[in-house]
Coordinates of C-alpha atoms and ligand atoms in Angstrom, one line a residue:
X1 CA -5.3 41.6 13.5
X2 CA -8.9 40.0 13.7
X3 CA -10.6 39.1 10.4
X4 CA -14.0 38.3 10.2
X5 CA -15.1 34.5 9.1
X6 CA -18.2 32.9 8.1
X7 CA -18.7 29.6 10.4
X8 CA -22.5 29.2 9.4
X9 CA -25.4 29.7 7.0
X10 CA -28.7 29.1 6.8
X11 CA -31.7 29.8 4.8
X12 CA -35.6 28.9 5.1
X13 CA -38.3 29.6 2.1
X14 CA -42.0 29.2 2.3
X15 CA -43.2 25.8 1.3
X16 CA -46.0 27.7 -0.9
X17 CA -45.0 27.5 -4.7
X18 CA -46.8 29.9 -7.2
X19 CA -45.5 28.9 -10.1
X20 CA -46.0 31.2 -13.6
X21 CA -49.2 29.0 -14.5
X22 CA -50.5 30.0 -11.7
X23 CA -49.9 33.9 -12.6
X24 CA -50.9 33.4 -15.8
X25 CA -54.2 33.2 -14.2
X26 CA -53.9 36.0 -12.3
X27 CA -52.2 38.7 -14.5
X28 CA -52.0 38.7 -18.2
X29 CA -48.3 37.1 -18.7
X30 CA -47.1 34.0 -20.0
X31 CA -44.8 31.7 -18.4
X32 CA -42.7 32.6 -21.9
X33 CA -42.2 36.5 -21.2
X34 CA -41.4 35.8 -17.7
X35 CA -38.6 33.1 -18.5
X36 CA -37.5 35.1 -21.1
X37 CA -37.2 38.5 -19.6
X38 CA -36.5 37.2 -16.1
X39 CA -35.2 33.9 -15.5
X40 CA -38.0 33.0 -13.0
X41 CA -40.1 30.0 -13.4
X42 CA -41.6 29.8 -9.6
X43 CA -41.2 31.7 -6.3
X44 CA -41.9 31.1 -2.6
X45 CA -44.4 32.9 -0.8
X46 CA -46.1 33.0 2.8
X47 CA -49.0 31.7 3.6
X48 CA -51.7 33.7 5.8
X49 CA -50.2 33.5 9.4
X50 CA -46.5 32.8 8.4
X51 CA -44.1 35.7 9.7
X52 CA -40.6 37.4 8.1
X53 CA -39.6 36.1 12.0
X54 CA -40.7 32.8 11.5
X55 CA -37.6 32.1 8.7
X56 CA -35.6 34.4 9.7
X57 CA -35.1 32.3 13.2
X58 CA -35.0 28.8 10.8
X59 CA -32.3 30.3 9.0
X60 CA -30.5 31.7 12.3
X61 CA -31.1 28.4 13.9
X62 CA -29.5 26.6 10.9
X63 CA -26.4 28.9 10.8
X64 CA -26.1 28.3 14.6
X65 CA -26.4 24.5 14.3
X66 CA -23.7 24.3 11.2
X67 CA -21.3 26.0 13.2
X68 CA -21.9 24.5 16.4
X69 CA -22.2 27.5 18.4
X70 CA -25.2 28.6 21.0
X71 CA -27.1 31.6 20.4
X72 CA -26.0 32.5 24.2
X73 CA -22.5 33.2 22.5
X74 CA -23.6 36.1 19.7
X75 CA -22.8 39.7 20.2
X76 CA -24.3 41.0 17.7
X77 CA -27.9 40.7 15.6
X78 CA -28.2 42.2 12.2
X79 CA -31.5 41.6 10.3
X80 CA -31.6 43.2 7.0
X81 CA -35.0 44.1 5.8
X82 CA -37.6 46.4 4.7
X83 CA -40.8 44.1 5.4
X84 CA -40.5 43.2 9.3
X85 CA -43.3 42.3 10.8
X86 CA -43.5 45.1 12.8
X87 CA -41.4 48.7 12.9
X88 CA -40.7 47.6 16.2
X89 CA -39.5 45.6 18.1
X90 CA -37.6 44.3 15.4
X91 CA -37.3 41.2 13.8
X92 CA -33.5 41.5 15.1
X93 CA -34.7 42.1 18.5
X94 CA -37.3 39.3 18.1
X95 CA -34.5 37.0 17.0
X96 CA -32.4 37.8 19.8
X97 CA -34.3 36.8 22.1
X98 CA -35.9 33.6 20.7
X99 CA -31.9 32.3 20.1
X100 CA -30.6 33.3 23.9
X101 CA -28.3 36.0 22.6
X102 CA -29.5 38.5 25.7
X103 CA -27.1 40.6 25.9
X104 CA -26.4 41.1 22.3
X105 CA -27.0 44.5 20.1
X106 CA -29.5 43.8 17.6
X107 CA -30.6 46.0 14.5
X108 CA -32.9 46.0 11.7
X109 CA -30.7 47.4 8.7
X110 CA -32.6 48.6 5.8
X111 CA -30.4 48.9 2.5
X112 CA -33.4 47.4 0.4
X113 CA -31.7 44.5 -1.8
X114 CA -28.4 45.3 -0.7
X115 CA -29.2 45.0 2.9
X116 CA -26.9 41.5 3.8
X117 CA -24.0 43.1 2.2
X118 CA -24.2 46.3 3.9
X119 CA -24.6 43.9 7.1
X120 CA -21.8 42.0 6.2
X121 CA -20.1 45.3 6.4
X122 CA -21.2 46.4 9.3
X123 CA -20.3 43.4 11.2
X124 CA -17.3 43.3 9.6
X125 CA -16.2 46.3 11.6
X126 CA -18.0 45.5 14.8
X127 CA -15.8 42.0 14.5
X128 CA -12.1 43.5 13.8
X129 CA -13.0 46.7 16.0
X130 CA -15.3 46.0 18.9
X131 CA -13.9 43.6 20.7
X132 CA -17.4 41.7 19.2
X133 CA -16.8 37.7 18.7
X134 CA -19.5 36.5 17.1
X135 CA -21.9 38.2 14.7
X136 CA -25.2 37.2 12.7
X137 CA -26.1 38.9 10.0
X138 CA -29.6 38.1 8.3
X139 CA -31.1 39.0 4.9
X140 CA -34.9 38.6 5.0
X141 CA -38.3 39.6 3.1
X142 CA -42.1 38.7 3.1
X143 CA -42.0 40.9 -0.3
X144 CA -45.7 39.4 -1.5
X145 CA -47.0 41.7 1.5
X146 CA -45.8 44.6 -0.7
X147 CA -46.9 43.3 -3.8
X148 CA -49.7 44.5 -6.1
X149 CA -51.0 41.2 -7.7
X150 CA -52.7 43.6 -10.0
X151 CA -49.6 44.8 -11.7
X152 CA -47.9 42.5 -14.2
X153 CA -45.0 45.1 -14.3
X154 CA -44.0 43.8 -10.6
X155 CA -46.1 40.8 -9.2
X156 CA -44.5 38.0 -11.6
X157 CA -40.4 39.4 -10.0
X158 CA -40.7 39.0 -6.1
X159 CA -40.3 35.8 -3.9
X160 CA -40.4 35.4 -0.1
X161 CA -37.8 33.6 2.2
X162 CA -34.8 34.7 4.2
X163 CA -31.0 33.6 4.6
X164 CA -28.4 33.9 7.5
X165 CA -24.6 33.4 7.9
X166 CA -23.1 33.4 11.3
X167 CA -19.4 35.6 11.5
X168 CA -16.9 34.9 13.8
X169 CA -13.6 37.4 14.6
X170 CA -10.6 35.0 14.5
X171 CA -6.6 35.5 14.4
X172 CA -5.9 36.5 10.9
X173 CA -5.2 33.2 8.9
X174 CA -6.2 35.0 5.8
X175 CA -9.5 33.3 5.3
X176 CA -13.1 35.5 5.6
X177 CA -13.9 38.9 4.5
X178 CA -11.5 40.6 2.5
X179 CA -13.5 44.0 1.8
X180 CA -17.2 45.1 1.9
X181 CA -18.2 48.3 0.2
X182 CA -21.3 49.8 0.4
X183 CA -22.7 52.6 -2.2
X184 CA -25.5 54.7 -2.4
X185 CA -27.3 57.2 -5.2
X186 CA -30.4 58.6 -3.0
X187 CA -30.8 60.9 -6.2
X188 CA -32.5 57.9 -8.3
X189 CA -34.4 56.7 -5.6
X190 CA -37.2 57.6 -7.1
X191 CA -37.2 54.5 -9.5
X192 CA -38.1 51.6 -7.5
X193 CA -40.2 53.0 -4.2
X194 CA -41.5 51.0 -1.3
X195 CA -43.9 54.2 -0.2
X196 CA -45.3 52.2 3.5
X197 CA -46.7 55.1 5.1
X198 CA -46.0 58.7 4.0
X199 CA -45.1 60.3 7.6
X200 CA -44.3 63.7 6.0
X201 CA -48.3 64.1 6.6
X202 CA -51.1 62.5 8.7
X203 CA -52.6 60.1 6.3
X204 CA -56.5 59.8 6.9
X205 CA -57.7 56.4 7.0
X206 CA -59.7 56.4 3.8
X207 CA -56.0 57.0 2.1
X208 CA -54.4 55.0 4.0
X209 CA -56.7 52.0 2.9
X210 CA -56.3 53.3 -1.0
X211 CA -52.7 53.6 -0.9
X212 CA -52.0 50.2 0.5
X213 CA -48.6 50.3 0.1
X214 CA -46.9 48.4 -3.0
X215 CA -43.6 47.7 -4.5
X216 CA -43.2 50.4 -7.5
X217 CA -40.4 49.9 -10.0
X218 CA -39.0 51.6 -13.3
X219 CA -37.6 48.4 -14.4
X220 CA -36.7 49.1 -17.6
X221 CA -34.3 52.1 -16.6
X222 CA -32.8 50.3 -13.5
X223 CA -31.5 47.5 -15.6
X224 CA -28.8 49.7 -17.1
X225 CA -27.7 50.8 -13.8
X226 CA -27.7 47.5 -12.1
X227 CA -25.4 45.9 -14.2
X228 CA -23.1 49.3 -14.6
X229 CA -23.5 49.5 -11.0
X230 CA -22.5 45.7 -9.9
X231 CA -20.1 45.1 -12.1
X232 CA -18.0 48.4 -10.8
X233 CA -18.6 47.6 -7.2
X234 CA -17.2 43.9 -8.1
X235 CA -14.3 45.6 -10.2
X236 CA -13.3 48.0 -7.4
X237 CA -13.1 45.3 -4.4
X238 CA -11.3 42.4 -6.8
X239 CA -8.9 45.4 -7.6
X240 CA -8.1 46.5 -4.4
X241 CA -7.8 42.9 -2.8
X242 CA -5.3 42.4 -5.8
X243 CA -7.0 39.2 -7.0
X244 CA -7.7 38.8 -10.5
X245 CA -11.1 38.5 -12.0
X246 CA -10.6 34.4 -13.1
X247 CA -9.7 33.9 -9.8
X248 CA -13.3 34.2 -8.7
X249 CA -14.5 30.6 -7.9
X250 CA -17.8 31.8 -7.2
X251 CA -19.5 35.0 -8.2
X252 CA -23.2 34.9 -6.0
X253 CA -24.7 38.2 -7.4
X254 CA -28.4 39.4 -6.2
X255 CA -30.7 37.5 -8.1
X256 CA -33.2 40.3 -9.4
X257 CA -32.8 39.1 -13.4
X258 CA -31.1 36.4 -15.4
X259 CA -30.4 38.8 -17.7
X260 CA -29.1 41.4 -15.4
X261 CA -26.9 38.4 -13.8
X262 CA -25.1 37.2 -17.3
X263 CA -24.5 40.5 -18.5
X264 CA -22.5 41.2 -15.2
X265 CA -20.9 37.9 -15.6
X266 CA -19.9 39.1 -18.9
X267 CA -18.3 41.9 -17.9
X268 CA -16.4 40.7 -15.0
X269 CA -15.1 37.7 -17.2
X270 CA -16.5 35.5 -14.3
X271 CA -15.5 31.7 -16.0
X272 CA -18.2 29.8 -17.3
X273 CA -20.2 27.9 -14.6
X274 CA -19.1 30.2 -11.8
X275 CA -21.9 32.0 -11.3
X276 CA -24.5 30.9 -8.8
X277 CA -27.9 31.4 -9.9
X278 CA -31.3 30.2 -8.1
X279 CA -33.4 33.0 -9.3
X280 CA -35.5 30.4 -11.3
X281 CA -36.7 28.8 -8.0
X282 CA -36.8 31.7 -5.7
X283 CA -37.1 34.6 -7.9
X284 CA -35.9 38.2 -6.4
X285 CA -36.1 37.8 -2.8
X286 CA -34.3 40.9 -2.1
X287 CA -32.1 40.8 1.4
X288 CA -32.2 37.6 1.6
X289 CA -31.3 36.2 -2.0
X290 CA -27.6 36.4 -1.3
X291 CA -27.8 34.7 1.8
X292 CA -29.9 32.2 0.5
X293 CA -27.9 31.5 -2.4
X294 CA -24.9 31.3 0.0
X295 CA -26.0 28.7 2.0
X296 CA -27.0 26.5 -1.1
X297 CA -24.1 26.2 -2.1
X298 CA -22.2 25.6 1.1
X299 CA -24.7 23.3 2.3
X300 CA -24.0 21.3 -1.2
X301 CA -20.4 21.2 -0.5
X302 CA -19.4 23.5 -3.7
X303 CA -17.8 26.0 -1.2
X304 CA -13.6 24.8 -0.8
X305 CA -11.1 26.3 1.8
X306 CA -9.3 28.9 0.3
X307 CA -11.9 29.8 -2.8
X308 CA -12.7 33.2 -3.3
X309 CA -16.4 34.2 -3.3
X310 CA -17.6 37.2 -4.7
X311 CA -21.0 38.8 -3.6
X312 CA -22.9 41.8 -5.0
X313 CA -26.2 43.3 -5.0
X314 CA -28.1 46.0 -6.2
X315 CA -31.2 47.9 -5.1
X316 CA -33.6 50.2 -4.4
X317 CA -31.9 53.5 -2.8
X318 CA -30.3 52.8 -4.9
X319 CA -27.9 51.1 -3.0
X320 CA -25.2 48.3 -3.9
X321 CA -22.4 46.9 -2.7
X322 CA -20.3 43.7 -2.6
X323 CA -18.2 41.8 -0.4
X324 CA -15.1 39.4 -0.9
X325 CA -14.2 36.5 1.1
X326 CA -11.7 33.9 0.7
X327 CA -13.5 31.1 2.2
Ligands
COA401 N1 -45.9 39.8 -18.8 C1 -46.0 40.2 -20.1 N2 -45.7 41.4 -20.5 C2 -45.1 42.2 -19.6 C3 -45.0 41.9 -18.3 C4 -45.4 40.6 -17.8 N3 -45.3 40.2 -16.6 N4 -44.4 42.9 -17.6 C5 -44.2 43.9 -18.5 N5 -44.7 43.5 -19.7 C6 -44.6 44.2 -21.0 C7 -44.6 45.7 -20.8 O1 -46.0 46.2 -20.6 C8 -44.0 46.1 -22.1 O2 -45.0 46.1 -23.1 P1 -45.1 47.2 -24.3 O3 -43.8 47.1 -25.0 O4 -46.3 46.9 -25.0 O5 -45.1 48.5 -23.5 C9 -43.0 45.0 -22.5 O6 -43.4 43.9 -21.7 C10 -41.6 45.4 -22.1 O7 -41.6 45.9 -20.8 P2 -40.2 46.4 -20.1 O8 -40.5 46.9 -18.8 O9 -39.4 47.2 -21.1 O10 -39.5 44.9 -20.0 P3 -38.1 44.6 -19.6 O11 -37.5 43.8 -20.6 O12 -37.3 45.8 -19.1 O13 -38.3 43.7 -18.3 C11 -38.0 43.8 -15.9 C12 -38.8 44.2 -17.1 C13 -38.6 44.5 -14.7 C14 -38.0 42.3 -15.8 C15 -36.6 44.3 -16.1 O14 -36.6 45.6 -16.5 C16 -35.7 44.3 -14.9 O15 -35.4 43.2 -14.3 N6 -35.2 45.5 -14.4 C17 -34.2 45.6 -13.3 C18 -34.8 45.2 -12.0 C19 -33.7 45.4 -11.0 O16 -32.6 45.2 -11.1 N7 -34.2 45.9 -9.8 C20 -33.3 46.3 -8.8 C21 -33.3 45.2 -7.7 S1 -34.8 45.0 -7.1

């Protein structure tokens, strides 16, 4: 039986820092409500001429180099994300190309903040079913293209930057992905919308220029369902894998609040120190937080052989999921 491992990661942020001075100039906040209610202090965000493609490939290119393997050897290119630079081609497409994979299948996935664990899923199965040997799976947003700096409610949450990790279908040794699951509720996807265009009817241009398209979100009633949400995805897969909750060495939820993250922890009796958080220097970043945070803290050597890592994320959809590895 094949199981599918992660060889590589890789992430790459913006070097641009706005920091919550700086949106305390911009919005009426305070760096107190948003550190209080959020966890953020700063975020990362594209400059003018900076593309989703250009960190996507930096974080492809870094998963590559960690696992020493060419781009000529993938099979597969997932790119999770609802802000690619264009509809088409994709930024998967665009990334197959620029890493040699020709040849490859390549996909945009759009699963919202959920997005790298439903392509962790996905290439879970291409790798034990396909015959597939070598997957990469991205998670990657330009989110302050889609946000109203206008809106206080929103513009003070979102980030920018993208993360990869590079699969690989080897002999079963027990090490990779235990389980991926993947949920959906399409009937509250009315509480955080992404509108783009509305193709149900030919927009004129005049409402096209004043809908510009942002991020909408009922924050406040989402909370109660994200942590309900991630700590029952978390539950089922540590259930069904038959490892117990204080196994967990690391627990790398999606970083959309502080508060949203401890309360899981809480629930989930994830020991003390155990969960990763970066949200305070990246903010929500959507697809790509988990990867990012991933590749933090492999690249800083926290990640053992054998330890069991624990992913989940929660989004608009709503979607959520989580995915298991022993590393
Ligand atoms: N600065 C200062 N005040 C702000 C503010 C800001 N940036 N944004 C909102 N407020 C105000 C509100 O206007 C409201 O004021 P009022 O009481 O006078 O009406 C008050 O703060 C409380 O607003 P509320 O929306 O209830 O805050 P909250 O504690 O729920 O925090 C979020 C808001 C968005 C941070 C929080 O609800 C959240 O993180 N929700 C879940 C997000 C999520 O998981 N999304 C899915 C993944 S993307």
């Amino acid at each position: 039986m094949k199981r599918a491992r992660i060889v590589g990661t890789g992430m790459a942020v913006p070097d641009k820092i706005l920091t919550n001075a700086d949106l305390e100039k911009i919005v009426d906040t305070t760096d107190e409500w948003i550190v209080s209610r959020t966890g953020i202090r700063e975020r990362r965000i594209a400059s003018e001429g900076e593309s989703l493609f250009d960190f996507a490939l930096a974080a492809a290119e870094r998963a590559l180099e960690m696992a020493g393997i060419a781009g000529s050897e993938v099979d597969l290119v997932i790119c999770a994300t609802f802000s690619s630079d264009l509809v088409f081609p994709t930024t998967s497409a665009r990334i197959q190309a620029a890493i040699g994979a020709s040849g490859a299948a390549a996909f945009d996935l759009s699963a919202a903040c959920t997005g790298f664990i439903y392509g962790l899923g996905i290439a879970d199965r291409f790798l034990r079913t396909d015959g597939a040997r070598t997957a990469l799976v991205l998670g990657g947003e330009l989110l302050s293209r889609f946000t109203d700096w206008t809106d206080r409610d929103t513009c003070v949450l979102f980030g920018d930057g993208a993360g990869a990790a590079l699969l690989r279908a080897e002999d079963d040794a027990g090490h990779g992905l235990l389980d991926v699951r993947m949920h959906c509720d399409g009937s509250l996807g009315d509480l955080i919308r992404l509108p783009a265009c509305d193709n149900r009817k030919s927009p004129s241009l005049g409402e096209l220029e004043a809908d510009r398209s942002f991020i909408k979100m009922r924050g406040n009633e989402t909370f109660k369902i994200a942590v309900r949400s991630l700590a029952e995805v978390s539950d089922e897969v540590l259930k069904d894998a038959g490892i117990a909750h204080e196994e967990v060495n690391w627990f790398i939820p999606h970083q959309a609040n502080r508060r949203i993250i401890d309360a899981v922890g809480r629930r989930l009796e994830i020991r003390d120190g155990h969960t990763y958080v970066n949200i305070d220097r990246y903010g929500n970043t959507s697809a790509a937080s988990v990867p990012i945070a991933l590749d933090e803290l492999n690249r800083a050597g926290k990640l053992a052989k054998g330890d069991i890592v624990l992913c989940a994320a929660f989004g608009g959809g709503l979607v959520w999921g989580a995915g298991l590895l022993r590393w």
